[in-house]
PDB file of C-alpha atoms and ligand atoms in Angstrom:
ATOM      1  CA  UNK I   1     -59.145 -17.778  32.745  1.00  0.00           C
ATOM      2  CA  UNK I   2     -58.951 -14.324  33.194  1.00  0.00           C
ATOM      3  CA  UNK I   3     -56.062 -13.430  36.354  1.00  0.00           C
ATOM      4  CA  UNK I   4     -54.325 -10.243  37.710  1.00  0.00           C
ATOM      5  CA  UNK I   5     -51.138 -10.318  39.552  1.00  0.00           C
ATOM      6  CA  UNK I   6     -51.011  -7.162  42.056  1.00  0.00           C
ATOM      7  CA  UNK I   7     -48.137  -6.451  44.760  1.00  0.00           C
ATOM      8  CA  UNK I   8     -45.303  -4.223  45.383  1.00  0.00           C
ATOM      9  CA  UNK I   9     -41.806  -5.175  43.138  1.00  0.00           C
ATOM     10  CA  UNK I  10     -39.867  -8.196  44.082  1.00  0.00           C
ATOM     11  CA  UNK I  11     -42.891  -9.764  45.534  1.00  0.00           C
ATOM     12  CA  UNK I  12     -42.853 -12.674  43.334  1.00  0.00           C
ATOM     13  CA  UNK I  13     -46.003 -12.179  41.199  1.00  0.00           C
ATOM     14  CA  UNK I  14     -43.491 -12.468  38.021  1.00  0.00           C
ATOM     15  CA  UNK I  15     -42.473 -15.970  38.977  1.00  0.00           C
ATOM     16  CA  UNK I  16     -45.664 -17.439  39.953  1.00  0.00           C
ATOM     17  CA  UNK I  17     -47.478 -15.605  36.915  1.00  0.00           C
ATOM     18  CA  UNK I  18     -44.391 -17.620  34.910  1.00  0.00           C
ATOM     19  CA  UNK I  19     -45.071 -20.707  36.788  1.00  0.00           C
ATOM     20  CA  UNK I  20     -48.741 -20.873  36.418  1.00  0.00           C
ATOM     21  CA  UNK I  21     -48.340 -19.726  32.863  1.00  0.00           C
ATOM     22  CA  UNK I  22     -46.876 -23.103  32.463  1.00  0.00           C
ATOM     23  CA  UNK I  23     -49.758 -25.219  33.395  1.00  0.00           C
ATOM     24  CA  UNK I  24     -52.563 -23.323  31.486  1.00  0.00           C
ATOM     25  CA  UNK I  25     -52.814 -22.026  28.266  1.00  0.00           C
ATOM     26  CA  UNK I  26     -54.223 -18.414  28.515  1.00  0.00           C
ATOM     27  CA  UNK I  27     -51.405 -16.276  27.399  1.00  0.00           C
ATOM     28  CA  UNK I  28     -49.003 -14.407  30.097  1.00  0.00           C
ATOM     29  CA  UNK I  29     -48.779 -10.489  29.330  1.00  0.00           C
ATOM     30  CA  UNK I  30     -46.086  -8.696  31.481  1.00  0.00           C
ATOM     31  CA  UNK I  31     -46.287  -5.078  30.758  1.00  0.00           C
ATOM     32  CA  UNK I  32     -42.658  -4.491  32.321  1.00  0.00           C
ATOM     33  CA  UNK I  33     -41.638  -6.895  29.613  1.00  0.00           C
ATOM     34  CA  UNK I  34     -43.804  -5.250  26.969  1.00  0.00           C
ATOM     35  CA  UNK I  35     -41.764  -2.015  27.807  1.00  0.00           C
ATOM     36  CA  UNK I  36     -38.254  -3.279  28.192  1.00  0.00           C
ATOM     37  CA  UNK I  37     -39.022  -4.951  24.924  1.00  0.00           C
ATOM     38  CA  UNK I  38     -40.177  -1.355  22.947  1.00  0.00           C
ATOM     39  CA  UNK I  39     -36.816  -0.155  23.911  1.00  0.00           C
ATOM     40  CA  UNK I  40     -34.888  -2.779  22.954  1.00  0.00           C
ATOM     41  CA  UNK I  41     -36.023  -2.500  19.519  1.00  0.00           C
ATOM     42  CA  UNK I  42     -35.642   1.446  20.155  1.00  0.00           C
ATOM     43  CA  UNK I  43     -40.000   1.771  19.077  1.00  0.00           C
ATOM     44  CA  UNK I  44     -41.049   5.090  19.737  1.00  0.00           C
ATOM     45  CA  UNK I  45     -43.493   3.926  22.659  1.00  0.00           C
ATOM     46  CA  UNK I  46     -39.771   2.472  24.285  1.00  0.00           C
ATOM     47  CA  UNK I  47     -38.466   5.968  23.644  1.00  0.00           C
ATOM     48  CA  UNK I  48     -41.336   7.439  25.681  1.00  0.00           C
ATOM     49  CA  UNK I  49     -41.562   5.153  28.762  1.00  0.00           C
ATOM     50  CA  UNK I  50     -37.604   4.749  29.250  1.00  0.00           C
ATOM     51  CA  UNK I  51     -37.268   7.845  30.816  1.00  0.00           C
ATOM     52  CA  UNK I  52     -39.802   6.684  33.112  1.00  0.00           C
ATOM     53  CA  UNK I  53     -38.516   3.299  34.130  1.00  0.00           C
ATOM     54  CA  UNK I  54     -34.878   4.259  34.540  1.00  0.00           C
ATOM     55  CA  UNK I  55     -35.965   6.566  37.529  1.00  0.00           C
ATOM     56  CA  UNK I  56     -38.761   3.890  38.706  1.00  0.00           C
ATOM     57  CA  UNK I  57     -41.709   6.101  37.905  1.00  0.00           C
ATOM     58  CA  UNK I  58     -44.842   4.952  36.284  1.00  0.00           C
ATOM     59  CA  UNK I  59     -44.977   5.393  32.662  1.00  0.00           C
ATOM     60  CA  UNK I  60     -47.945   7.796  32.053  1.00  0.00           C
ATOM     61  CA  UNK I  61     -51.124   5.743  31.610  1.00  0.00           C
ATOM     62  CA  UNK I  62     -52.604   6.549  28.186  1.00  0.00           C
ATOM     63  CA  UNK I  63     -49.059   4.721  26.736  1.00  0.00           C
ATOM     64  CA  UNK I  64     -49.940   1.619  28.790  1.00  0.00           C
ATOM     65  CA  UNK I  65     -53.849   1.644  28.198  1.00  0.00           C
ATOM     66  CA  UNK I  66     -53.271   1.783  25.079  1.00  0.00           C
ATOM     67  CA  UNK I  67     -51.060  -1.042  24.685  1.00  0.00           C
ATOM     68  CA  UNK I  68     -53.305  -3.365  26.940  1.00  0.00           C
ATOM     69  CA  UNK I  69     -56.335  -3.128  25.142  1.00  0.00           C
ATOM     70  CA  UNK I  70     -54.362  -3.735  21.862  1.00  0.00           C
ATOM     71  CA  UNK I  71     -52.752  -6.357  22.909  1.00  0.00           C
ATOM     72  CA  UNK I  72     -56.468  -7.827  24.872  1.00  0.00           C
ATOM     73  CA  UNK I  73     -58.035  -8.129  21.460  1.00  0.00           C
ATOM     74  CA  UNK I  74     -55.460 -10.440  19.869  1.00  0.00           C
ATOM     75  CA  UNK I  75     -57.335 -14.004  19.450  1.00  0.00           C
ATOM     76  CA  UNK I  76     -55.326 -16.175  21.770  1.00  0.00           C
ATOM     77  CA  UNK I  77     -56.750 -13.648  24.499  1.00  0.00           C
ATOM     78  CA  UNK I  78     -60.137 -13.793  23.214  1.00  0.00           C
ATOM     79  CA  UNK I  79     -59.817 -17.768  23.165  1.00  0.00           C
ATOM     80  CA  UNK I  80     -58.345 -18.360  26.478  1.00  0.00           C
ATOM     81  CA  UNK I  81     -58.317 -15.044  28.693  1.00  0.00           C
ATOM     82  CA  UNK I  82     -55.212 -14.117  30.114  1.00  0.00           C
ATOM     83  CA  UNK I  83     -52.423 -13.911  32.715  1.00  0.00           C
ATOM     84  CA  UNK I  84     -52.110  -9.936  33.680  1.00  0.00           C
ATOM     85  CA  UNK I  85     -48.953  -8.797  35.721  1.00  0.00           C
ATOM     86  CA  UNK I  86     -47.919  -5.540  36.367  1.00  0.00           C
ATOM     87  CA  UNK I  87     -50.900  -3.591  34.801  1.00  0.00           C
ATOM     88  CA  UNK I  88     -53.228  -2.245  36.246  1.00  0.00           C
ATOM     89  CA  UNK I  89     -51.172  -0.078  38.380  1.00  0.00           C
ATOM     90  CA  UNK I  90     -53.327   3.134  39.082  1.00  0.00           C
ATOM     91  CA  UNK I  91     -56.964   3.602  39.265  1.00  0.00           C
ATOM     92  CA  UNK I  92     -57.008   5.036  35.777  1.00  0.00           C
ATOM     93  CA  UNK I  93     -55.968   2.033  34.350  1.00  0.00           C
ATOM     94  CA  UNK I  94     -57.888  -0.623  36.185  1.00  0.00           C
ATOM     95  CA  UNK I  95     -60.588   1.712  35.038  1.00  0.00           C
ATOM     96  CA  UNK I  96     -59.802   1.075  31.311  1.00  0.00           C
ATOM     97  CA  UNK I  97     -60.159  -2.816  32.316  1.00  0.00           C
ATOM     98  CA  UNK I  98     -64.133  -2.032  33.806  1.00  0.00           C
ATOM     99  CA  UNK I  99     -65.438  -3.997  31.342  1.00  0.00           C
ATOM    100  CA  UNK I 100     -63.340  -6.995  31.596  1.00  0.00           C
ATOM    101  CA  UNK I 101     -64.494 -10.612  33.845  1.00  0.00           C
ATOM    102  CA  UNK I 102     -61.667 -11.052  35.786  1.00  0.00           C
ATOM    103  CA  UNK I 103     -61.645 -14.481  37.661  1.00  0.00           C
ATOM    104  CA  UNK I 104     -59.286 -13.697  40.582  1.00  0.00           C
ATOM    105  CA  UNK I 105     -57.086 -10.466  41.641  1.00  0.00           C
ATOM    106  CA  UNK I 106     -54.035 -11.971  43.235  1.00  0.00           C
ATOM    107  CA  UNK I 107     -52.531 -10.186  45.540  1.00  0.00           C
ATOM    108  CA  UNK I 108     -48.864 -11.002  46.868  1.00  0.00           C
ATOM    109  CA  UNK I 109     -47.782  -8.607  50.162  1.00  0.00           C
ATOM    110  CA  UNK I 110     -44.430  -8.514  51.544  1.00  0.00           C
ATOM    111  CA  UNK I 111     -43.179  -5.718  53.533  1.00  0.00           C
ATOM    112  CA  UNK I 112     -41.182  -2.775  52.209  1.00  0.00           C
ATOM    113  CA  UNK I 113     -38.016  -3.998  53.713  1.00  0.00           C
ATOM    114  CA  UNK I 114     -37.778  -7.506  52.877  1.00  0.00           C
ATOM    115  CA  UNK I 115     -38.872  -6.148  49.002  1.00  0.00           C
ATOM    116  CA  UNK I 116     -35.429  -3.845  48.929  1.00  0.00           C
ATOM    117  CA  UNK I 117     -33.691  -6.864  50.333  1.00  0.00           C
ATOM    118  CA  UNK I 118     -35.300  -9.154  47.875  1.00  0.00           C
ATOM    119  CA  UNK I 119     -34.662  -7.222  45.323  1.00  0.00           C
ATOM    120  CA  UNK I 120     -30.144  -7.111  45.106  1.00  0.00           C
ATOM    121  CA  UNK I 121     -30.301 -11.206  44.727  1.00  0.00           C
ATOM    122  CA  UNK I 122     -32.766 -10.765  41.733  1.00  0.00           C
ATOM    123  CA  UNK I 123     -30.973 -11.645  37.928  1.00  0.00           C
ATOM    124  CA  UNK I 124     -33.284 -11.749  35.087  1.00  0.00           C
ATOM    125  CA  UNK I 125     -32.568 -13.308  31.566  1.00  0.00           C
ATOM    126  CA  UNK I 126     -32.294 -10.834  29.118  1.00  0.00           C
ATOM    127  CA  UNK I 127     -33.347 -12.802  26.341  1.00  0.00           C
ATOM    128  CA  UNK I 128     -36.738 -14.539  27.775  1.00  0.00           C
ATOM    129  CA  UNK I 129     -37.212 -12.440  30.665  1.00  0.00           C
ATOM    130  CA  UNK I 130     -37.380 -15.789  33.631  1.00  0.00           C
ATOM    131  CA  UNK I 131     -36.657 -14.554  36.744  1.00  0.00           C
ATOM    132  CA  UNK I 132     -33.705 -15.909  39.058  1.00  0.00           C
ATOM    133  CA  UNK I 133     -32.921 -15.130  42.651  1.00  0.00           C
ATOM    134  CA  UNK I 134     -29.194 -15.646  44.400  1.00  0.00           C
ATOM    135  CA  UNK I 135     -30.264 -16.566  47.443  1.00  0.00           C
ATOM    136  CA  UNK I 136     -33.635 -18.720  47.042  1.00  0.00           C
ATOM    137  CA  UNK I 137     -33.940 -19.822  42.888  1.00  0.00           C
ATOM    138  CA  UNK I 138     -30.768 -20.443  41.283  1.00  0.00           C
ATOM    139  CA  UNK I 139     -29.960 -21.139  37.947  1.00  0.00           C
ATOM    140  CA  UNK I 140     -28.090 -24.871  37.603  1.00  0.00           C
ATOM    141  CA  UNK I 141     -24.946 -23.141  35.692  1.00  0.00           C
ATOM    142  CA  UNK I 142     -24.355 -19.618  37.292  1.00  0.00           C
ATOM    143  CA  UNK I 143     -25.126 -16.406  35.109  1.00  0.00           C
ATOM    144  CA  UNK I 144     -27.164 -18.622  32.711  1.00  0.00           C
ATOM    145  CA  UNK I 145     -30.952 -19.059  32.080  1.00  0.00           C
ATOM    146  CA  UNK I 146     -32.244 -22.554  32.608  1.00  0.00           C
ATOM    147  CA  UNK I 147     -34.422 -22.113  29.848  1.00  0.00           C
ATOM    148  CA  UNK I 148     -32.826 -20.481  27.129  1.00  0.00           C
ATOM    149  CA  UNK I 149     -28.850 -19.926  27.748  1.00  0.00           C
ATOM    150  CA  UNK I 150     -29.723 -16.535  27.405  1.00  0.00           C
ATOM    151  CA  UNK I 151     -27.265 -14.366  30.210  1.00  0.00           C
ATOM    152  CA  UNK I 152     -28.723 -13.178  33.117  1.00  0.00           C
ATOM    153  CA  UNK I 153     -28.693  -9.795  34.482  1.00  0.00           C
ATOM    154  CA  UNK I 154     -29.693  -7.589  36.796  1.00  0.00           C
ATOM    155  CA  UNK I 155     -32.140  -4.680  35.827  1.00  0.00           C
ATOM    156  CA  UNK I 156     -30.832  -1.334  35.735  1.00  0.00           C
ATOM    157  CA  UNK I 157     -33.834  -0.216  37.691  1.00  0.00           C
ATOM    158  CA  UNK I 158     -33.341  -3.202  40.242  1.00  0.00           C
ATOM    159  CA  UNK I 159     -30.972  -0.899  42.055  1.00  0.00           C
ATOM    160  CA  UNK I 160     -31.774   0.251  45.708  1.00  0.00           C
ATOM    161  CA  UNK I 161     -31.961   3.587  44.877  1.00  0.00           C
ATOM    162  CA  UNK I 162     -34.695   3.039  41.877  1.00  0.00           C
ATOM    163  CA  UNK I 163     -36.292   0.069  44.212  1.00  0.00           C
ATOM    164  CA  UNK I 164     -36.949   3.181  47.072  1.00  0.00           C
ATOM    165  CA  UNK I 165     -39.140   5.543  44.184  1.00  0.00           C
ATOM    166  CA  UNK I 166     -40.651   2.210  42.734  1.00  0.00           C
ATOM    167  CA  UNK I 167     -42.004   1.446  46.348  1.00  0.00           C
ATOM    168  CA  UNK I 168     -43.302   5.021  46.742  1.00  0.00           C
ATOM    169  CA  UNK I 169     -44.961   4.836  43.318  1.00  0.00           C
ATOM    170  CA  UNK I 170     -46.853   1.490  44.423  1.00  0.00           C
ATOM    171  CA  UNK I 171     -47.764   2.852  47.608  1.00  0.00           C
ATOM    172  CA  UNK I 172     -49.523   6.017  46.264  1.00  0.00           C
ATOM    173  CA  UNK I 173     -50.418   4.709  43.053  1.00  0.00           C
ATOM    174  CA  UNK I 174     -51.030   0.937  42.928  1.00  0.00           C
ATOM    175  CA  UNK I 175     -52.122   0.200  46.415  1.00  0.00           C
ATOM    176  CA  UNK I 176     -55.557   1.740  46.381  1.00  0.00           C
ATOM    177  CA  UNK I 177     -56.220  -0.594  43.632  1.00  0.00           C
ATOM    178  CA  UNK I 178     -56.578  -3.332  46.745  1.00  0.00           C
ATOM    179  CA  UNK I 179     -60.116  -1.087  47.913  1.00  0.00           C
ATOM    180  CA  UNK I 180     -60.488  -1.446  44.325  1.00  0.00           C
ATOM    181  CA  UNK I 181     -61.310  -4.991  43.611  1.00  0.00           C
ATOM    182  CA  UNK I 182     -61.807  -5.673  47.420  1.00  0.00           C
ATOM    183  CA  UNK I 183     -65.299  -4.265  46.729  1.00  0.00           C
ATOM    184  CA  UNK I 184     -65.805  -6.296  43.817  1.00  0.00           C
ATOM    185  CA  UNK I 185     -64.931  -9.114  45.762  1.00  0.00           C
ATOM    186  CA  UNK I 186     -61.929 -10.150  43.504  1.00  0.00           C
ATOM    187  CA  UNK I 187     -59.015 -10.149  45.968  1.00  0.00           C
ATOM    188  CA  UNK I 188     -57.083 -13.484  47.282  1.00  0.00           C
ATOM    189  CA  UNK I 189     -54.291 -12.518  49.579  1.00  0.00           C
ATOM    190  CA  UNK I 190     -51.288 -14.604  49.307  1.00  0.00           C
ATOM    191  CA  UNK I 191     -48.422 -14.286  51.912  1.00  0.00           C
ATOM    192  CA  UNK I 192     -45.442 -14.002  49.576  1.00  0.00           C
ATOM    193  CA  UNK I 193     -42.561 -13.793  52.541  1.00  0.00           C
ATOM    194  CA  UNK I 194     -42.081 -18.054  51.637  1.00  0.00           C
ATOM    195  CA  UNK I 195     -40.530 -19.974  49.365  1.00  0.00           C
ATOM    196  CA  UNK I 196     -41.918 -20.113  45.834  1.00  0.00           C
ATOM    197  CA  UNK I 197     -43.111 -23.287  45.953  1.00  0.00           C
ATOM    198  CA  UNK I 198     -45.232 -22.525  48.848  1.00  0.00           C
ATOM    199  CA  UNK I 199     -46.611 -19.032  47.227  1.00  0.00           C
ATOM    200  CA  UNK I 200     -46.840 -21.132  44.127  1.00  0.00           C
ATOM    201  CA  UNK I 201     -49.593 -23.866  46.461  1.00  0.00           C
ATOM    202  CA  UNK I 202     -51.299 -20.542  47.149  1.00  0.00           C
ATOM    203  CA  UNK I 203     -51.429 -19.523  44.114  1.00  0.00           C
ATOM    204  CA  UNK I 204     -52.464 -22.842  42.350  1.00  0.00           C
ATOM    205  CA  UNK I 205     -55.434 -22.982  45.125  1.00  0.00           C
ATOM    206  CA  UNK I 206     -56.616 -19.376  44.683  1.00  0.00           C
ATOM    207  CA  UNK I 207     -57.057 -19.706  40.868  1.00  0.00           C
ATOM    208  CA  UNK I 208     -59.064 -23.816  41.309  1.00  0.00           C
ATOM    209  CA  UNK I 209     -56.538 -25.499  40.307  1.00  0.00           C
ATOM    210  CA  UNK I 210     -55.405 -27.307  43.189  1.00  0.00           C
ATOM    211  CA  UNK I 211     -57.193 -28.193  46.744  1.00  0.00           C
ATOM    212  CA  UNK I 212     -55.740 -27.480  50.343  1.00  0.00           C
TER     213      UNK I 212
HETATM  214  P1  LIG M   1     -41.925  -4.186  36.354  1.00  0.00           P
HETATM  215  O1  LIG M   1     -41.107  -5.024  35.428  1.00  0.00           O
HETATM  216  O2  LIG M   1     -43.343  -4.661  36.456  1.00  0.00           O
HETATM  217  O3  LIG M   1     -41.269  -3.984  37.688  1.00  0.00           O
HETATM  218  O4  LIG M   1     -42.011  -2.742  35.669  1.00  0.00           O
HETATM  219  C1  LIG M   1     -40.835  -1.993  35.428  1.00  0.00           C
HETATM  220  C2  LIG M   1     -41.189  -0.544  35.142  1.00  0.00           C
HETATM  221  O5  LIG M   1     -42.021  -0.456  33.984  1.00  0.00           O
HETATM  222  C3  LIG M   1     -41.987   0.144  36.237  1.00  0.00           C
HETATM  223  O6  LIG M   1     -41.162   0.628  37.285  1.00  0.00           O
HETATM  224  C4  LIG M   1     -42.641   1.282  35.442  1.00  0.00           C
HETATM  225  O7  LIG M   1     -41.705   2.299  35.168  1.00  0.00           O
HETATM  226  C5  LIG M   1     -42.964   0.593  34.119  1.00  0.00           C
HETATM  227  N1  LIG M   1     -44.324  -0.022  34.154  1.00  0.00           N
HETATM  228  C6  LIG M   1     -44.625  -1.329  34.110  1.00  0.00           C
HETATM  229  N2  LIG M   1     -45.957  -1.522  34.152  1.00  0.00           N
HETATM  230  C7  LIG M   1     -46.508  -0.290  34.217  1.00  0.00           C
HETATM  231  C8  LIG M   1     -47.866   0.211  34.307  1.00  0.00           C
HETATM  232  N3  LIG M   1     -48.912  -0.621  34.334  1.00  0.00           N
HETATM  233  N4  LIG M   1     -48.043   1.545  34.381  1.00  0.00           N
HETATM  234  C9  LIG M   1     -47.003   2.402  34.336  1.00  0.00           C
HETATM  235  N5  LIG M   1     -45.723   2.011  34.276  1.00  0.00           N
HETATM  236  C10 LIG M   1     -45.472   0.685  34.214  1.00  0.00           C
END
């Protein structure tokens, strides 16, 4: 199974690329998480994109190609495809994927406004990454991850002000990427304005593995 999550942040393509993570076994790659992670551990790759990320600009794309196709040749890949989210996110990277059999592009819209809204209730856990959301998916013991007791927080570039040069970014760099794989007939739309467990229906029945 080879899938791509596409939309603007705070769409939701993070939670249902967690959620249908769960039920197959092709390994979930989140490039924001591959990032956050290089500067946790202070690599030099971290060192680079941080810059980047603090002021919600793309991270320049021979850092990210690079790490993709590195991390597409590890075996569990090879053996059981993949779960893609957040790359590709310009032209030149989906380019750097040519080669690759993707199954399904998924593509989650919601409109600028409801994304900036969206995006204030949104608490991530710092140790496993699982997204939580104030208003629609809390965590059973406030602050805390479900999962892992890990504490959740909210991302430093989960601010408004970061949110508004994110959205510009995706508009002028991610969003032609729809003409992209619209002409090689990848694209499912999903309507990602209701509740995850609706999106998640949609998003079960795009990849086959559920019926209407
Ligand atoms: P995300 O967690 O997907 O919202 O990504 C957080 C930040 O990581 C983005 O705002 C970018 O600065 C950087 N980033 C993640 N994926 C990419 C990518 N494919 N290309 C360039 N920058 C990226």
């Amino acid at each position: 199974m080879k899938i791509l999550f596409l939309g603007p942040p705070a769409a939701g393509k993070g939670t249902q690329a967690q959620l249908l993570h769960k039920q197959v076994k092709a390994p979930l790659i989140v490039m924001g998480d591959i990032l956050r992670e290089a500067i946790s551990q202070k690599l030099e790759v971290g060192i680079q994109a941080e810059a980047y990320m603090k002021k919600g600009l793309l991270v320049p794309d021979e850092v990210v190609i690079k790490i993709v196709l590195n991390r597409l040749e590890e075996e569990d890949c090879k053996k059981y495809g993949f779960l893609l989210d957040g790359f590709p996110r310009t032209l030149e990277q989906a380019k750097a994927l040519e080669s690759v059999d993707f199954d399904k592009v998924l593509y989650y819209h919601i409109n600028d406004e409801v994304a900036i809204a969206r995006i204030a209730g949104r608490r991530t856990c710092e140790k496993c990454s699982a997204i939580y959301h104030l208003q629609n998916k809390l965590p059973k013991q406030a602050g805390i991850c479900d999962l892992c007791q890990g504490k959740l927080i909210q991302r430093n570039d989960d601010s408004e002000h970061v949110m508004k040069t994110r959205l510009i970014a995706y508009h002028e760099k991610t969003k032609p990427l729809l003409d992209y794989y619209q002409e090689k007939g990848l694209i499912v739309k999903i309507n990602a304005m209701s509740s995850v467990e609706e999106i998640f229906k949609e998003t079960l029945f795009a990849v086959g593995l559920a019926r209407k």
